[in-house]
């Protein structure tokens, strides 16, 4: 947790920020488990000094299906691979997405301290316990690409 002496107090809620390109990544879902909390993590930036990640991340995303008429359900958030090795979904915040096509959206508000050596990136799930029984009922393979703006604060 962030203590009072470590907190940042921006004049306005940061929206977006430093932009990172998300390379095209295939996502395969085969139903069969109730939920899967293993993220597909795409690392975007390794932090070189202590910073805060606080505000609303902005996501531009394109989802394309390899098979027509697929209606995928995905859950996206921001993850951090800590320098010590542990992965976490920041503040357990996810945004559900359904269907294919391009979209621009804001992700839920997040706030965390980042240490030198932490790696921040996009976390993508095909199912998750927060959205129990909301996963796609049909198998799908899609490609996900885009850009992510992160509200990084010194």
PDB file of N, CA and C in Angstrom, residues 35-41 87 124-128:
ATOM      1  N   UNK A  35     -12.721 -21.077 -14.742  1.00  0.00           N
ATOM      2  CA  UNK A  35     -12.039 -19.813 -14.991  1.00  0.00           C
ATOM      3  C   UNK A  35     -10.542 -20.038 -14.983  1.00  0.00           C
ATOM      4  N   UNK A  36      -9.845 -19.113 -15.610  1.00  0.00           N
ATOM      5  CA  UNK A  36      -8.404 -19.224 -15.772  1.00  0.00           C
ATOM      6  C   UNK A  36      -7.785 -17.907 -15.351  1.00  0.00           C
ATOM      7  N   UNK A  37      -7.074 -17.898 -14.261  1.00  0.00           N
ATOM      8  CA  UNK A  37      -6.478 -16.651 -13.797  1.00  0.00           C
ATOM      9  C   UNK A  37      -5.015 -16.523 -14.201  1.00  0.00           C
ATOM     10  N   UNK A  38      -4.608 -17.256 -15.229  1.00  0.00           N
ATOM     11  CA  UNK A  38      -3.271 -17.091 -15.794  1.00  0.00           C
ATOM     12  C   UNK A  38      -3.358 -16.058 -16.906  1.00  0.00           C
ATOM     13  N   UNK A  39      -2.739 -14.922 -16.682  1.00  0.00           N
ATOM     14  CA  UNK A  39      -2.800 -13.839 -17.663  1.00  0.00           C
ATOM     15  C   UNK A  39      -1.868 -14.119 -18.827  1.00  0.00           C
ATOM     16  N   UNK A  40      -2.294 -13.659 -19.985  1.00  0.00           N
ATOM     17  CA  UNK A  40      -1.363 -13.546 -21.103  1.00  0.00           C
ATOM     18  C   UNK A  40      -0.749 -12.160 -20.918  1.00  0.00           C
ATOM     19  N   UNK A  41       0.472 -12.115 -20.453  1.00  0.00           N
ATOM     20  CA  UNK A  41       1.133 -10.856 -20.118  1.00  0.00           C
ATOM     21  C   UNK A  41       2.029 -10.430 -21.267  1.00  0.00           C
ATOM     22  N   UNK A  87       4.086 -11.748 -10.204  1.00  0.00           N
ATOM     23  CA  UNK A  87       3.193 -11.048 -11.129  1.00  0.00           C
ATOM     24  C   UNK A  87       1.937 -10.633 -10.369  1.00  0.00           C
ATOM     25  N   UNK A 124      -4.078  -9.988 -20.238  1.00  0.00           N
ATOM     26  CA  UNK A 124      -5.280 -10.391 -20.948  1.00  0.00           C
ATOM     27  C   UNK A 124      -5.692 -11.777 -20.479  1.00  0.00           C
ATOM     28  N   UNK A 125      -6.969 -11.931 -20.214  1.00  0.00           N
ATOM     29  CA  UNK A 125      -7.516 -13.202 -19.743  1.00  0.00           C
ATOM     30  C   UNK A 125      -8.646 -13.638 -20.674  1.00  0.00           C
ATOM     31  N   UNK A 126      -8.787 -14.943 -20.860  1.00  0.00           N
ATOM     32  CA  UNK A 126      -9.920 -15.467 -21.612  1.00  0.00           C
ATOM     33  C   UNK A 126     -11.074 -15.817 -20.683  1.00  0.00           C
ATOM     34  N   UNK A 127     -10.792 -15.908 -19.413  1.00  0.00           N
ATOM     35  CA  UNK A 127     -11.817 -16.076 -18.374  1.00  0.00           C
ATOM     36  C   UNK A 127     -11.172 -15.637 -17.064  1.00  0.00           C
ATOM     37  N   UNK A 128     -12.010 -15.305 -16.094  1.00  0.00           N
ATOM     38  CA  UNK A 128     -11.475 -14.840 -14.809  1.00  0.00           C
ATOM     39  C   UNK A 128     -12.540 -15.005 -13.742  1.00  0.00           C
TER      40      UNK A 128
END
